[in-house]
Amino acid sequence: MTASPDFIPLNVCVLTVSDTRTPDNDTSGDWLAAALAEAGHRVHARDLLPDDRYRLRAVVSQWIADPQVDGILVTGGTGFTGRDSTPEALLPLLDKEMPGFGELFRAVSFEEIGTSSLQSRAFAGLANATFLFALPGSTSACRTAWERIIRHQLDSRTRPCNLATLRPRLRE
């Protein structure tokens, strides 16, 4: 599919995964929600959960089962500490992985944080025709992922192609 001359607003959910953040100090979730709105998309739902793979899987499963949801942005739980379990929770839900996202995110992050980028287990994929992006929990990493990669791919006007214009064909 090619780019569209018109902007297509998407319904996107935001999930913050953290044992320490609260709605009052969820800077990454706040930033992503604001960036989505500024870009013209709608925040369909938002949640904040502790690093618990079964709770993460339950919430994301509900969102991917909702035909109104076009995408999900998850922030947090992608590192190497004992409690980081976002990949283990959500990778089993994917119908198709998007390896290029994680590769590109780490390459772009390398420009900013050097070899520390290898600690990121950021990933993306498709689950029940819903795009899912799992990002690190830091606000700066969310900003990098959004501004350098995701924003462009969720914009139907991005040329030569983008994820937004693929939506009608995802269930083929």
mmCIF file of C-alpha atoms in Angstrom, residues 32-155:
data_model
loop_
_atom_site.group_PDB
_atom_site.id
_atom_site.type_symbol
_atom_site.label_atom_id
_atom_site.label_comp_id
_atom_site.label_asym_id
_atom_site.label_seq_id
_atom_site.Cartn_x
_atom_site.Cartn_y
_atom_site.Cartn_z
ATOM 1 C CA LEU A 32 2.836 9.185 24.703
ATOM 2 C CA ALA A 33 -0.825 10.127 25.202
ATOM 3 C CA ALA A 34 -0.030 13.787 24.488
ATOM 4 C CA ALA A 35 2.053 12.890 21.416
ATOM 5 C CA LEU A 36 -0.758 10.739 20.014
ATOM 6 C CA ALA A 37 -3.295 13.531 20.493
ATOM 7 C CA GLU A 38 -0.961 16.148 19.038
ATOM 8 C CA ALA A 39 -0.506 13.960 15.953
ATOM 9 C CA GLY A 40 -4.296 13.751 15.495
ATOM 10 C CA HIS A 41 -4.868 10.236 16.829
ATOM 11 C CA ARG A 42 -7.289 9.269 19.615
ATOM 12 C CA VAL A 43 -6.261 7.700 22.924
ATOM 13 C CA HIS A 44 -8.844 4.911 23.017
ATOM 14 C CA ALA A 45 -7.855 3.610 26.473
ATOM 15 C CA ARG A 46 -5.046 3.959 28.951
ATOM 16 C CA ASP A 47 -3.874 1.843 31.867
ATOM 17 C CA LEU A 48 -0.986 1.484 34.295
ATOM 18 C CA LEU A 49 -0.084 -1.977 35.590
ATOM 19 C CA PRO A 50 2.702 -3.522 37.648
ATOM 20 C CA ASP A 51 5.212 -5.876 36.021
ATOM 21 C CA ASP A 52 2.920 -8.901 36.068
ATOM 22 C CA ARG A 53 2.902 -10.849 32.819
ATOM 23 C CA TYR A 54 -0.583 -12.274 33.320
ATOM 24 C CA ARG A 55 -2.210 -8.926 34.063
ATOM 25 C CA LEU A 56 -0.393 -7.367 31.082
ATOM 26 C CA ARG A 57 -1.527 -10.183 28.829
ATOM 27 C CA ALA A 58 -5.125 -9.879 30.067
ATOM 28 C CA VAL A 59 -5.408 -6.130 29.406
ATOM 29 C CA VAL A 60 -3.663 -6.264 26.030
ATOM 30 C CA SER A 61 -5.795 -9.271 25.034
ATOM 31 C CA GLN A 62 -8.938 -7.225 25.703
ATOM 32 C CA TRP A 63 -7.612 -4.354 23.621
ATOM 33 C CA ILE A 64 -6.591 -6.509 20.660
ATOM 34 C CA ALA A 65 -10.031 -8.174 20.738
ATOM 35 C CA ASP A 66 -11.696 -4.755 20.403
ATOM 36 C CA PRO A 67 -12.251 -3.994 16.693
ATOM 37 C CA GLN A 68 -12.122 -0.257 17.471
ATOM 38 C CA VAL A 69 -8.460 -0.444 18.557
ATOM 39 C CA ASP A 70 -5.906 0.161 15.802
ATOM 40 C CA GLY A 71 -2.759 0.141 17.896
ATOM 41 C CA ILE A 72 -1.226 -0.203 21.343
ATOM 42 C CA LEU A 73 1.805 1.568 22.778
ATOM 43 C CA VAL A 74 3.319 -0.148 25.821
ATOM 44 C CA THR A 75 6.003 1.593 27.851
ATOM 45 C CA GLY A 76 8.102 -0.240 30.417
ATOM 46 C CA GLY A 77 9.115 -3.745 31.339
ATOM 47 C CA THR A 78 11.443 -4.260 28.359
ATOM 48 C CA GLY A 79 14.736 -4.282 30.269
ATOM 49 C CA PHE A 80 16.721 -7.057 31.945
ATOM 50 C CA THR A 81 15.801 -6.778 35.618
ATOM 51 C CA GLY A 82 14.089 -9.664 37.312
ATOM 52 C CA ARG A 83 10.639 -8.084 37.102
ATOM 53 C CA ASP A 84 10.853 -6.899 33.466
ATOM 54 C CA SER A 85 8.394 -9.198 31.721
ATOM 55 C CA THR A 86 6.722 -7.258 28.901
ATOM 56 C CA PRO A 87 8.276 -9.346 26.089
ATOM 57 C CA GLU A 88 7.440 -12.604 27.859
ATOM 58 C CA ALA A 89 3.877 -11.399 28.455
ATOM 59 C CA LEU A 90 3.100 -9.999 25.034
ATOM 60 C CA LEU A 91 5.199 -11.764 22.399
ATOM 61 C CA PRO A 92 2.950 -14.873 22.632
ATOM 62 C CA LEU A 93 -0.016 -12.681 21.614
ATOM 63 C CA LEU A 94 1.561 -11.587 18.327
ATOM 64 C CA ASP A 95 0.444 -13.084 15.048
ATOM 65 C CA LYS A 96 3.410 -11.485 13.294
ATOM 66 C CA GLU A 97 6.539 -9.911 14.702
ATOM 67 C CA MET A 98 7.995 -6.735 13.237
ATOM 68 C CA PRO A 99 11.722 -7.313 13.833
ATOM 69 C CA GLY A 100 12.669 -4.169 11.948
ATOM 70 C CA PHE A 101 11.183 -1.984 14.672
ATOM 71 C CA GLY A 102 13.393 -3.329 17.459
ATOM 72 C CA GLU A 103 16.429 -3.278 15.217
ATOM 73 C CA LEU A 104 15.773 0.276 14.081
ATOM 74 C CA PHE A 105 14.947 1.471 17.599
ATOM 75 C CA ARG A 106 18.229 0.121 18.951
ATOM 76 C CA ALA A 107 20.154 1.655 16.029
ATOM 77 C CA VAL A 108 18.559 5.061 16.620
ATOM 78 C CA SER A 109 19.055 4.712 20.386
ATOM 79 C CA PHE A 110 22.733 3.926 19.836
ATOM 80 C CA GLU A 111 23.124 7.473 18.488
ATOM 81 C CA GLU A 112 21.797 8.794 21.815
ATOM 82 C CA ILE A 113 22.963 6.355 24.508
ATOM 83 C CA GLY A 114 25.716 4.317 22.869
ATOM 84 C CA THR A 115 26.156 0.682 23.736
ATOM 85 C CA SER A 116 23.565 0.885 26.513
ATOM 86 C CA SER A 117 21.049 0.441 23.686
ATOM 87 C CA LEU A 118 21.821 -3.283 23.654
ATOM 88 C CA GLN A 119 19.923 -3.635 26.943
ATOM 89 C CA SER A 120 16.634 -2.748 25.272
ATOM 90 C CA ARG A 121 14.256 -5.542 24.379
ATOM 91 C CA ALA A 122 11.866 -3.169 22.579
ATOM 92 C CA PHE A 123 9.750 -4.943 19.973
ATOM 93 C CA ALA A 124 6.681 -4.558 17.792
ATOM 94 C CA GLY A 125 4.258 -6.704 15.907
ATOM 95 C CA LEU A 126 0.716 -7.384 14.844
ATOM 96 C CA ALA A 127 -1.919 -9.072 17.014
ATOM 97 C CA ASN A 128 -5.427 -9.577 15.631
ATOM 98 C CA ALA A 129 -4.886 -6.772 13.095
ATOM 99 C CA THR A 130 -3.731 -4.425 15.878
ATOM 100 C CA PHE A 131 -0.266 -2.871 15.873
ATOM 101 C CA LEU A 132 1.612 -3.289 19.145
ATOM 102 C CA PHE A 133 4.785 -1.404 20.059
ATOM 103 C CA ALA A 134 6.625 -2.216 23.305
ATOM 104 C CA LEU A 135 9.005 0.546 24.375
ATOM 105 C CA PRO A 136 11.362 1.109 27.285
ATOM 106 C CA GLY A 137 9.932 2.907 30.292
ATOM 107 C CA SER A 138 11.975 6.085 30.118
ATOM 108 C CA THR A 139 10.296 9.159 28.707
ATOM 109 C CA SER A 140 13.334 9.908 26.552
ATOM 110 C CA ALA A 141 13.194 6.416 24.996
ATOM 111 C CA CYS A 142 9.463 6.864 24.309
ATOM 112 C CA ARG A 143 10.189 10.226 22.707
ATOM 113 C CA THR A 144 12.906 8.694 20.522
ATOM 114 C CA ALA A 145 10.680 5.803 19.414
ATOM 115 C CA TRP A 146 7.739 8.090 18.673
ATOM 116 C CA GLU A 147 9.560 10.945 16.965
ATOM 117 C CA ARG A 148 12.026 8.868 14.951
ATOM 118 C CA ILE A 149 9.878 5.844 14.011
ATOM 119 C CA ILE A 150 6.308 5.318 15.189
ATOM 120 C CA ARG A 151 4.836 8.749 14.434
ATOM 121 C CA HIS A 152 5.811 8.420 10.784
ATOM 122 C CA GLN A 153 4.532 4.881 10.412
ATOM 123 C CA LEU A 154 1.160 5.711 11.989
ATOM 124 C CA ASP A 155 0.757 8.707 9.671
#
